[in-house]
Coordinates of C-alpha atoms in Angstrom, one line a residue:
Chain A
M11 CA 94.4 95.8 124.6
S12 CA 95.8 95.8 121.1
I13 CA 98.6 96.9 118.8
K14 CA 96.7 99.6 116.9
I15 CA 98.5 101.3 113.9
E16 CA 96.6 104.5 112.3
Q17 CA 97.7 105.9 108.9
L18 CA 101.4 104.9 109.3
S19 CA 103.5 105.9 106.2
F20 CA 107.6 105.7 106.4
Y21 CA 109.8 106.6 103.8
Y22 CA 113.7 105.9 103.6
G23 CA 116.1 108.6 102.4
Q24 CA 113.6 111.1 102.5
G25 CA 114.8 114.5 100.8
T26 CA 117.3 112.5 98.7
P27 CA 117.2 111.1 95.0
F28 CA 116.8 107.5 96.6
E29 CA 113.6 108.4 98.5
T30 CA 111.8 105.1 98.8
K31 CA 108.5 104.5 100.0
A32 CA 108.5 101.5 102.7
L33 CA 105.3 102.0 104.2
V34 CA 102.0 103.6 102.7
D35 CA 99.2 104.6 104.8
I36 CA 99.1 101.3 107.1
T37 CA 96.2 101.0 109.4
M38 CA 95.7 97.8 111.3
E39 CA 94.6 96.6 114.8
I40 CA 96.0 92.9 116.2
K41 CA 94.3 92.4 119.6
R42 CA 95.6 90.5 122.6
G43 CA 95.0 86.7 122.0
D44 CA 95.2 86.9 118.1
F45 CA 97.4 85.0 115.9
V46 CA 98.1 87.2 112.7
G47 CA 100.2 86.1 109.8
I48 CA 101.9 89.1 107.7
I49 CA 103.3 88.0 104.5
G50 CA 104.6 89.5 101.5
Q51 CA 107.6 89.7 99.1
T52 CA 111.1 90.6 99.9
G53 CA 111.1 94.6 100.1
S54 CA 107.2 94.7 100.6
G55 CA 107.6 96.6 103.9
K56 CA 107.0 93.8 106.5
S57 CA 110.2 94.0 108.3
T58 CA 109.8 98.0 108.4
L59 CA 106.1 97.4 109.5
I60 CA 107.3 95.3 112.3
Q61 CA 110.1 97.8 113.6
H62 CA 107.4 100.1 114.4
F63 CA 105.1 97.7 117.0
N64 CA 108.0 97.9 119.4
G65 CA 109.6 101.3 119.0
L66 CA 112.6 100.3 117.0
I67 CA 111.8 103.0 114.3
L68 CA 109.5 105.3 115.6
P69 CA 106.4 106.6 113.3
E70 CA 107.1 109.7 111.0
A71 CA 103.6 109.7 109.8
G72 CA 100.8 108.2 111.6
T73 CA 100.4 106.7 115.0
V74 CA 101.2 103.5 116.8
Y75 CA 99.5 102.6 120.0
I76 CA 100.4 99.8 122.2
D77 CA 97.8 98.7 124.6
G78 CA 96.3 102.3 124.2
T79 CA 99.7 104.2 124.7
N80 CA 100.9 106.5 121.8
I81 CA 104.6 105.3 121.4
K82 CA 105.8 108.7 120.2
D83 CA 104.3 110.1 123.6
K84 CA 107.5 111.9 125.3
K85 CA 106.3 110.2 128.6
V86 CA 106.2 107.0 127.0
K87 CA 109.5 104.3 128.5
L88 CA 110.5 102.9 125.3
K89 CA 111.7 100.1 127.6
L90 CA 108.4 99.0 128.7
I91 CA 107.1 98.8 125.2
R92 CA 109.7 96.1 124.2
Q93 CA 109.2 94.7 127.3
K94 CA 105.5 94.1 126.2
V95 CA 105.9 93.7 122.5
G96 CA 109.0 90.8 122.0
L97 CA 110.6 91.2 118.5
V98 CA 112.6 87.9 117.0
F99 CA 114.5 89.0 114.2
Q100 CA 115.7 86.7 111.1
Y101 CA 118.5 84.0 112.2
P102 CA 118.3 85.1 115.9
E103 CA 120.5 82.3 116.4
Y104 CA 123.1 84.9 115.2
Q105 CA 122.7 86.9 118.4
L106 CA 123.6 84.1 120.9
F107 CA 126.7 85.4 122.3
E108 CA 127.0 83.9 125.8
E109 CA 129.2 80.8 127.3
T110 CA 126.2 79.1 128.6
V111 CA 122.1 78.8 127.4
F112 CA 121.4 79.8 131.0
K113 CA 123.2 82.8 130.8
D114 CA 122.2 83.9 127.0
V115 CA 118.2 83.4 128.2
A116 CA 119.3 85.5 131.5
Y117 CA 120.3 88.4 130.1
G118 CA 117.1 90.2 129.5
P119 CA 116.0 89.5 132.7
I120 CA 119.4 90.4 134.5
N121 CA 119.1 93.9 132.9
L122 CA 115.9 94.4 134.1
A123 CA 117.6 94.1 137.3
L124 CA 115.1 91.3 138.6
D125 CA 116.2 89.3 142.0
E126 CA 118.5 86.0 140.9
L127 CA 115.4 83.7 142.1
E128 CA 113.2 85.4 139.6
V129 CA 115.9 85.2 136.9
E130 CA 116.0 81.9 137.4
R131 CA 112.1 81.4 137.3
R132 CA 111.9 83.1 134.0
V133 CA 114.7 81.2 132.5
K134 CA 113.4 77.9 133.5
Y135 CA 109.8 79.3 131.9
A136 CA 111.4 80.1 128.8
L137 CA 113.1 77.5 127.9
E138 CA 110.2 74.7 128.9
L139 CA 108.1 77.0 127.0
V140 CA 110.1 76.5 123.6
G141 CA 110.6 72.7 124.4
F142 CA 113.8 72.3 126.4
D143 CA 114.3 70.1 129.5
Y144 CA 115.7 72.8 131.8
S145 CA 118.1 71.2 133.8
S146 CA 119.8 69.4 130.9
V147 CA 120.3 72.2 128.3
K148 CA 120.9 75.3 131.0
D149 CA 124.7 74.5 131.1
K150 CA 125.4 73.6 127.3
S151 CA 127.2 76.1 125.2
P152 CA 124.7 77.4 122.8
F153 CA 127.0 76.8 120.0
D154 CA 127.1 73.4 120.4
L155 CA 123.3 73.0 119.6
S156 CA 122.0 72.4 116.4
G157 CA 120.7 75.0 114.2
G158 CA 116.8 74.8 115.3
Q159 CA 117.6 74.2 118.7
K160 CA 119.9 77.2 118.8
R161 CA 116.9 79.4 117.3
R162 CA 114.6 78.0 120.0
V163 CA 117.3 79.2 122.8
A164 CA 117.1 82.7 121.1
I165 CA 113.2 82.9 121.3
A166 CA 113.6 81.9 124.8
G167 CA 115.6 84.8 125.6
V168 CA 112.7 87.0 124.1
L169 CA 110.3 85.0 126.0
A170 CA 111.9 85.5 129.2
M171 CA 110.9 88.9 129.2
K172 CA 107.6 87.8 129.4
P173 CA 106.3 89.8 126.6
D174 CA 102.4 89.9 125.7
Y175 CA 103.0 90.3 121.9
L176 CA 105.6 87.8 120.2
V177 CA 106.9 89.2 116.7
L178 CA 108.6 86.7 114.9
D179 CA 110.2 87.5 111.5
E180 CA 110.8 84.1 109.2
P181 CA 111.6 81.9 112.1
T182 CA 111.7 78.8 109.9
A183 CA 113.9 80.3 107.4
G184 CA 116.8 78.1 106.6
L185 CA 115.5 74.9 108.7
D186 CA 114.9 71.7 107.4
P187 CA 111.3 70.0 107.6
S188 CA 111.5 68.3 110.9
G189 CA 113.3 71.8 112.6
R190 CA 110.2 73.7 111.0
N191 CA 107.5 71.1 112.3
K192 CA 108.9 71.5 115.7
L193 CA 109.4 75.4 116.1
L194 CA 106.0 76.0 114.4
N195 CA 104.4 73.2 117.3
T196 CA 106.3 75.4 119.9
I197 CA 104.9 78.6 118.4
K198 CA 101.5 77.1 118.3
K199 CA 101.9 76.6 122.0
L200 CA 103.1 79.6 122.9
H201 CA 99.7 81.2 121.4
E202 CA 97.8 78.7 123.8
N203 CA 99.9 80.1 126.6
N204 CA 97.9 83.5 125.8
I205 CA 100.9 85.0 123.8
T206 CA 99.5 87.2 120.8
I207 CA 101.5 86.0 117.9
I208 CA 102.4 88.2 114.8
L209 CA 104.6 85.9 112.3
V210 CA 105.8 87.2 109.3
S211 CA 106.7 84.8 106.7
H212 CA 106.4 83.8 103.4
S213 CA 106.1 80.4 103.6
M214 CA 102.2 80.0 102.9
E215 CA 102.3 76.3 104.2
D216 CA 103.1 77.8 107.4
I217 CA 100.9 80.8 107.4
A218 CA 97.8 78.5 106.2
R219 CA 98.4 76.2 109.1
L220 CA 98.4 78.6 112.1
A221 CA 97.3 82.1 111.5
D222 CA 93.8 83.2 112.3
Y223 CA 93.8 86.3 110.1
I224 CA 96.3 87.4 107.5
Y225 CA 97.7 90.8 106.3
V226 CA 99.3 90.4 102.5
M227 CA 101.6 93.5 102.2
Y228 CA 102.7 94.6 98.7
Q229 CA 104.6 97.9 97.7
G230 CA 104.3 99.1 101.5
R231 CA 100.7 99.0 101.5
I232 CA 98.3 96.4 102.6
H233 CA 97.3 95.0 99.6
M234 CA 94.6 92.1 100.9
Q235 CA 93.6 91.1 104.5
G236 CA 91.5 88.3 105.8
T237 CA 91.2 84.7 107.0
P238 CA 93.4 82.4 105.3
H239 CA 90.3 80.9 103.4
E240 CA 89.4 84.4 102.3
I241 CA 93.1 85.2 101.1
Y242 CA 93.7 82.0 99.2
K243 CA 90.7 82.0 97.3
D244 CA 92.1 84.6 94.8
S245 CA 95.4 82.7 94.4
E246 CA 96.2 84.3 90.9
E247 CA 96.6 87.9 92.6
L248 CA 98.8 86.2 95.2
K249 CA 100.9 85.0 92.3
R250 CA 100.8 88.0 90.6
I251 CA 102.2 89.8 93.6
G252 CA 105.1 87.4 93.8
L253 CA 104.1 85.0 96.7
G254 CA 103.0 81.5 96.3
V255 CA 100.0 79.3 97.6
P256 CA 100.3 76.1 99.6
Q257 CA 100.5 73.3 96.8
V258 CA 97.2 72.0 98.0
V259 CA 95.4 75.2 97.0
D260 CA 96.7 74.5 93.2
I261 CA 95.7 70.6 93.3
M262 CA 92.2 71.8 94.0
K263 CA 92.0 74.2 91.5
A264 CA 93.6 71.4 89.1
L265 CA 91.2 69.1 89.9
K266 CA 88.0 71.7 89.4
A267 CA 89.6 72.8 86.2
R268 CA 89.0 69.1 85.2
G269 CA 85.8 68.9 86.0
M270 CA 85.3 67.6 89.2
N271 CA 82.9 69.1 91.6
V272 CA 85.4 69.7 94.5
D273 CA 85.3 72.8 96.8
T274 CA 88.4 74.4 96.3
D275 CA 88.8 76.1 99.6
K276 CA 90.8 73.7 101.4
L277 CA 94.2 74.6 102.5
T278 CA 95.7 71.4 104.6
I279 CA 96.3 68.1 103.4
E280 CA 93.8 66.8 105.4
G281 CA 90.9 68.9 104.1
A282 CA 91.9 68.2 100.6
T283 CA 91.9 64.5 101.3
E284 CA 88.2 64.6 103.0
E285 CA 86.7 66.5 100.3
I286 CA 88.5 64.7 97.3
L287 CA 87.1 61.4 99.0
R288 CA 83.5 63.0 99.9
V289 CA 83.3 63.8 95.9
L290 CA 84.8 60.6 94.7
R291 CA 82.4 58.4 97.1
S292 CA 79.2 60.4 96.3
K293 CA 79.7 59.9 92.5
K294 CA 79.9 56.2 93.1
D295 CA 76.6 56.2 95.3
A296 CA 75.1 57.9 92.6
Chain B
M26 CA 131.7 58.6 80.2
D27 CA 133.7 59.1 82.9
P28 CA 132.0 60.6 86.1
I29 CA 132.5 64.3 86.4
I30 CA 132.7 63.8 90.0
K31 CA 133.8 60.5 91.9
I32 CA 133.5 60.0 95.3
S33 CA 135.0 57.0 96.7
N34 CA 134.4 55.6 100.0
V35 CA 134.8 59.2 101.7
S36 CA 135.0 59.6 105.7
F37 CA 135.4 63.1 107.5
Q38 CA 135.9 63.9 111.0
Y39 CA 136.0 67.8 112.0
S40 CA 139.1 68.1 114.4
Q41 CA 136.8 68.9 117.6
E42 CA 134.5 66.4 117.0
E43 CA 134.1 62.8 118.2
K44 CA 132.1 61.3 115.4
N45 CA 132.5 61.3 111.9
A46 CA 130.3 63.8 109.9
L47 CA 130.6 61.7 107.2
N48 CA 130.9 57.8 107.2
G49 CA 132.0 55.7 103.7
V50 CA 129.9 57.7 101.1
S51 CA 130.8 56.5 97.7
L52 CA 128.7 58.4 94.6
D53 CA 129.3 59.2 91.0
I54 CA 128.3 62.4 89.5
Q55 CA 127.8 62.2 85.7
P56 CA 128.5 65.2 83.4
G57 CA 125.3 67.3 82.8
E58 CA 123.5 65.8 85.4
F59 CA 121.2 67.3 88.0
V60 CA 121.2 65.7 91.6
A61 CA 119.5 67.0 94.3
I62 CA 120.9 66.3 98.3
L63 CA 118.2 66.1 100.8
G64 CA 118.9 65.7 104.4
H65 CA 118.1 67.3 107.8
N66 CA 120.6 70.0 109.1
G67 CA 123.7 68.1 110.8
S68 CA 123.5 65.1 107.9
G69 CA 126.6 65.6 106.2
K70 CA 125.3 67.3 103.2
S71 CA 127.2 70.7 103.2
T72 CA 130.2 69.0 104.4
L73 CA 130.2 66.7 101.1
A74 CA 129.7 69.8 99.0
K75 CA 132.9 71.3 100.6
L76 CA 134.7 68.3 100.2
I77 CA 134.1 68.2 96.3
N78 CA 135.4 72.0 96.3
S79 CA 138.3 70.9 98.2
L80 CA 137.6 73.4 100.9
L81 CA 137.8 70.1 103.2
L82 CA 139.9 67.2 102.8
P83 CA 138.9 63.8 103.1
T84 CA 140.1 61.9 106.4
E85 CA 139.6 58.6 104.6
G86 CA 138.6 57.8 100.9
E87 CA 139.0 59.9 98.0
I88 CA 137.3 62.4 95.7
I89 CA 138.3 62.7 92.0
V90 CA 136.7 66.1 90.2
K91 CA 137.5 65.7 86.4
G92 CA 140.2 63.3 87.0
M93 CA 141.8 65.8 89.6
N94 CA 142.4 64.3 93.2
T95 CA 141.0 67.0 95.7
K96 CA 143.9 66.3 98.0
N97 CA 146.5 67.3 95.3
D98 CA 147.5 71.1 96.4
D99 CA 148.9 71.7 92.9
M100 CA 145.3 71.2 91.2
L101 CA 143.6 73.3 93.9
W102 CA 142.7 75.9 91.9
N103 CA 141.6 74.0 88.8
I104 CA 139.4 72.0 91.0
R105 CA 137.8 75.4 92.2
Q106 CA 137.2 76.4 88.5
T107 CA 135.6 73.1 87.4
A108 CA 133.2 73.0 90.4
G109 CA 132.2 76.5 91.4
M110 CA 130.1 77.1 94.4
V111 CA 126.9 78.9 95.3
F112 CA 126.6 79.4 99.1
Q113 CA 123.1 80.3 101.1
N114 CA 123.3 83.7 102.0
P115 CA 123.5 86.0 99.1
D116 CA 124.8 89.1 101.1
N117 CA 128.2 86.9 102.1
Q118 CA 129.6 86.0 98.9
L119 CA 129.4 89.5 96.6
V120 CA 132.3 91.3 96.9
A121 CA 132.6 94.1 94.5
T122 CA 130.4 97.6 94.6
I123 CA 129.0 97.1 90.5
V124 CA 127.5 93.9 89.6
E125 CA 129.5 93.3 86.4
E126 CA 132.9 93.8 88.6
D127 CA 131.7 91.2 90.9
V128 CA 131.4 88.6 88.1
A129 CA 134.8 89.6 86.9
F130 CA 136.1 88.8 90.2
G131 CA 137.0 85.1 89.3
P132 CA 138.3 85.3 86.0
E133 CA 140.3 88.7 87.1
N134 CA 142.4 86.5 89.7
Q135 CA 142.8 83.5 87.2
G136 CA 144.8 86.3 84.9
V137 CA 142.3 85.7 82.1
D138 CA 142.7 88.3 79.0
P139 CA 140.5 91.0 79.4
V140 CA 138.8 91.0 76.1
E141 CA 137.8 87.4 77.1
I142 CA 136.7 88.8 80.7
R143 CA 134.4 91.2 79.0
K144 CA 132.9 88.5 76.6
R145 CA 132.6 85.9 79.7
V146 CA 130.9 88.6 81.9
D147 CA 128.4 89.6 79.2
D148 CA 127.6 85.7 78.3
S149 CA 127.2 84.7 82.0
L150 CA 125.1 87.7 83.1
K151 CA 122.8 87.0 80.0
A152 CA 122.8 83.3 81.0
V153 CA 120.8 84.5 84.2
D154 CA 119.0 87.2 82.7
M155 CA 120.8 89.9 84.9
Y156 CA 122.5 91.5 81.9
E157 CA 120.5 94.6 82.1
Y158 CA 121.4 95.1 85.8
R159 CA 125.2 95.2 85.2
K160 CA 126.0 98.4 86.2
R161 CA 123.8 98.3 89.3
P162 CA 125.1 97.6 92.7
P163 CA 124.8 94.5 94.2
H164 CA 123.1 95.7 97.3
L165 CA 120.1 97.3 95.6
L166 CA 119.1 93.7 94.1
S167 CA 116.7 91.7 95.5
G168 CA 117.9 88.0 97.3
G169 CA 117.0 86.2 94.0
Q170 CA 119.0 88.6 91.8
K171 CA 122.0 88.4 94.1
Q172 CA 121.9 84.6 93.9
R173 CA 121.8 85.0 90.1
I174 CA 125.0 87.2 90.1
A175 CA 126.5 84.6 92.4
I176 CA 125.5 82.1 89.9
A177 CA 127.1 84.4 87.0
G178 CA 130.3 84.7 89.0
V179 CA 130.4 80.6 88.9
L180 CA 129.7 80.9 85.1
A181 CA 132.1 83.6 84.4
M182 CA 135.0 80.9 85.6
N183 CA 133.7 78.6 83.0
S184 CA 133.1 76.2 85.5
E185 CA 131.5 72.7 84.1
C186 CA 129.7 72.2 87.5
I187 CA 127.8 74.2 89.9
I188 CA 127.5 73.5 93.6
L189 CA 124.6 75.1 95.4
D190 CA 124.2 74.9 99.0
E191 CA 121.0 75.8 99.9
P192 CA 120.8 78.8 97.6
T193 CA 116.9 79.4 97.9
A194 CA 116.8 79.5 102.0
M195 CA 116.6 82.8 102.3
L196 CA 114.3 84.1 99.4
D197 CA 110.5 84.7 98.8
P198 CA 109.0 82.4 96.7
S199 CA 109.4 84.8 93.7
G200 CA 113.1 84.7 94.2
R201 CA 113.1 81.1 94.8
K202 CA 111.3 80.4 91.6
E203 CA 113.7 82.9 89.6
V204 CA 116.9 80.7 90.9
L205 CA 115.6 77.4 90.3
Q206 CA 114.7 78.1 86.4
T207 CA 118.1 79.9 86.1
I208 CA 119.3 76.6 87.8
K209 CA 117.2 74.1 85.3
K210 CA 118.0 76.5 82.4
L211 CA 121.8 75.9 82.5
N212 CA 121.5 72.4 82.9
H213 CA 119.2 71.7 80.0
D214 CA 120.9 74.3 78.0
E215 CA 124.5 74.8 78.7
N216 CA 124.7 71.2 79.7
K217 CA 125.9 72.1 83.5
T218 CA 126.4 69.6 86.1
V219 CA 124.4 70.9 89.3
L220 CA 124.3 69.8 92.6
L221 CA 121.8 71.1 94.6
I222 CA 121.7 71.3 98.3
T223 CA 118.0 72.0 99.7
H224 CA 115.4 71.5 102.1
F225 CA 112.8 72.4 99.7
M226 CA 110.9 69.0 98.3
D227 CA 109.5 70.9 95.2
E228 CA 113.0 71.9 94.3
A229 CA 114.0 68.1 94.5
V230 CA 111.5 66.7 92.5
Q231 CA 112.9 68.4 89.6
A232 CA 116.1 66.9 89.5
D233 CA 117.7 63.8 87.7
R234 CA 118.5 62.2 90.8
V235 CA 117.6 62.6 94.4
I236 CA 120.2 61.6 97.2
V237 CA 118.9 61.5 100.8
M238 CA 121.5 61.7 103.4
D239 CA 121.3 61.0 107.4
G240 CA 124.0 60.2 110.0
G241 CA 126.9 61.2 107.2
K242 CA 125.4 58.2 105.0
I243 CA 123.6 58.1 102.0
Q244 CA 120.6 56.4 102.8
M245 CA 118.3 56.5 99.7
E246 CA 119.2 57.2 96.1
G247 CA 116.9 56.9 93.2
T248 CA 114.8 59.4 90.5
P249 CA 112.6 61.5 92.5
K250 CA 109.5 59.1 92.1
E251 CA 111.7 56.4 93.6
V252 CA 112.5 58.0 96.3
F253 CA 109.6 60.1 97.1
V254 CA 107.3 56.9 97.3
N255 CA 108.8 55.8 100.7
I256 CA 107.1 58.4 102.6
D257 CA 107.7 56.9 106.1
L258 CA 111.5 56.6 105.5
I259 CA 111.5 59.9 104.1
K260 CA 109.9 61.2 107.4
K261 CA 111.9 59.1 109.4
F262 CA 115.4 60.9 108.3
G263 CA 113.3 64.4 109.4
L264 CA 112.5 65.2 105.8
D265 CA 108.9 65.7 103.8
V266 CA 107.5 65.1 100.9
P267 CA 105.7 67.3 98.4
Q268 CA 102.1 67.8 99.4
V269 CA 100.9 66.3 96.7
T270 CA 102.6 62.9 97.1
E271 CA 101.2 63.1 100.7
L272 CA 97.7 63.6 99.5
A273 CA 97.8 60.5 96.8
H274 CA 99.0 58.6 99.9
N275 CA 96.2 59.3 102.0
L276 CA 93.6 58.6 99.2
I277 CA 95.4 55.4 98.9
N278 CA 95.1 54.2 102.1
E279 CA 91.6 55.1 102.1
G280 CA 91.1 52.7 99.4
I281 CA 91.2 55.1 96.1
M282 CA 93.2 53.2 93.3
M283 CA 96.2 55.4 91.9
P284 CA 100.0 54.8 91.4
R285 CA 102.0 54.9 94.6
D286 CA 104.7 57.4 92.8
I287 CA 102.8 60.7 92.2
I288 CA 105.0 63.7 92.6
K289 CA 103.3 66.3 90.4
I290 CA 100.2 67.9 90.4
E291 CA 99.1 66.7 87.1
E292 CA 100.0 63.2 87.9
L293 CA 97.5 63.3 90.6
V294 CA 94.9 64.8 88.6
D295 CA 95.0 62.5 85.8
A296 CA 95.1 59.6 88.1
I297 CA 91.9 60.9 89.8
C298 CA 89.9 62.4 86.5
Q299 CA 90.5 59.6 83.9

């Protein structure tokens, strides 16, 4: 059970003078239960890649399998693939359109021709999963909510389809720090509820905190892949290709450069605090 | 020196809302100053920016931009020329199909002499390091490049003050860096007054002065050091401090001696490795 991509390539404007390679020979497998981060500069191919995950773009060269099904197979119902793989676009709150939160989240399930009771069950499930109190929010207009709340309603709309895989494209862009923290905790909770998460972001802090495995995209290719620790070890390379590293990584490297014998492999503030204390205290004991 | 922007006891209420979006805000911005405004979504930051630009008018109090009251309709275009705005979404503010035409849009509308327009467009594009892109269509540029074009458009109006409302929110790390370097350069080399609304603490750290807004009021104000030293208060307002400040704070709580107002990596390294 996985999203499996084999030798996928994609060109925009093929055959014209403006032909651009968007994806080149991508091979990857995201298994059920994974929490995967995809990072890369604007234009590195991230968004083109994730649109292949649920058949919004069908592969021109290469193959995409969702739970073993080749999505280009003529017998495949793309509707079912899209139920399985939910895609949350950038700024999803722009897609809200109904009069009430309930109606907006119910839009997908109603289109699946589910009965009324099941629709309500799913709306409640989805809204609670993203941290809302169902009865107090369901009759509100989505347009009266704050930016962060709107975004969570939009995500609930995708969750109401009960996807096994959830792909989020820059989910925290434009949110303030507390909105960002709340949303990241929500995403963590979704993962604990057995939803496979694919998080696309250029926020290094977010990815370092949450993902188990990272793909770094550069010029349409998978440039690096590994655990967050493996990826952030090579901070110079990340910077060269236009990405940052969490500030903590730079702090630990700067301490090391000044002769402090710290392990630079720390990605969070908590980890860095402990490591610096360990070195300072061992020096004192010596 | 007279402040370039003088905000006196300003309150503002959106017509359908019960609560004021701004409540008795007073703030002076000096010419050449680089001020960062922080606050969670809905704290009143963008409302304040729109009031300065006369896109909104105060319900109470008044705002004077370089001697002009924003309520004075006759001065509207002079005010907007003095304080130009750059918004969050780069795709919503570029209007022309070629970069240099977009930058020329403002001065053309002001009826500036064509020779002068040519000079201003070239100078502005050079100032944001986008001169070699002048013949390109904007939609083929990166987000950071588009924002720099938007900034050039403000410069071409000869604006003394640039107000930027979360200009880097939609950009990747290298785009953010480009835009911030451009802002700092204009502030430093051309003495432009900068008002930067942002959610990124690492950007606010580089300003001369930081303002924290909450509930439509100014809650904190001071140099980045003076503001970020109050970690608990900052978090109470739904904001964050730079990671290095939080790390220093953790170490202090564990009994390590160091200054409380660390906001840059070098400061922490110096404090630990003296």
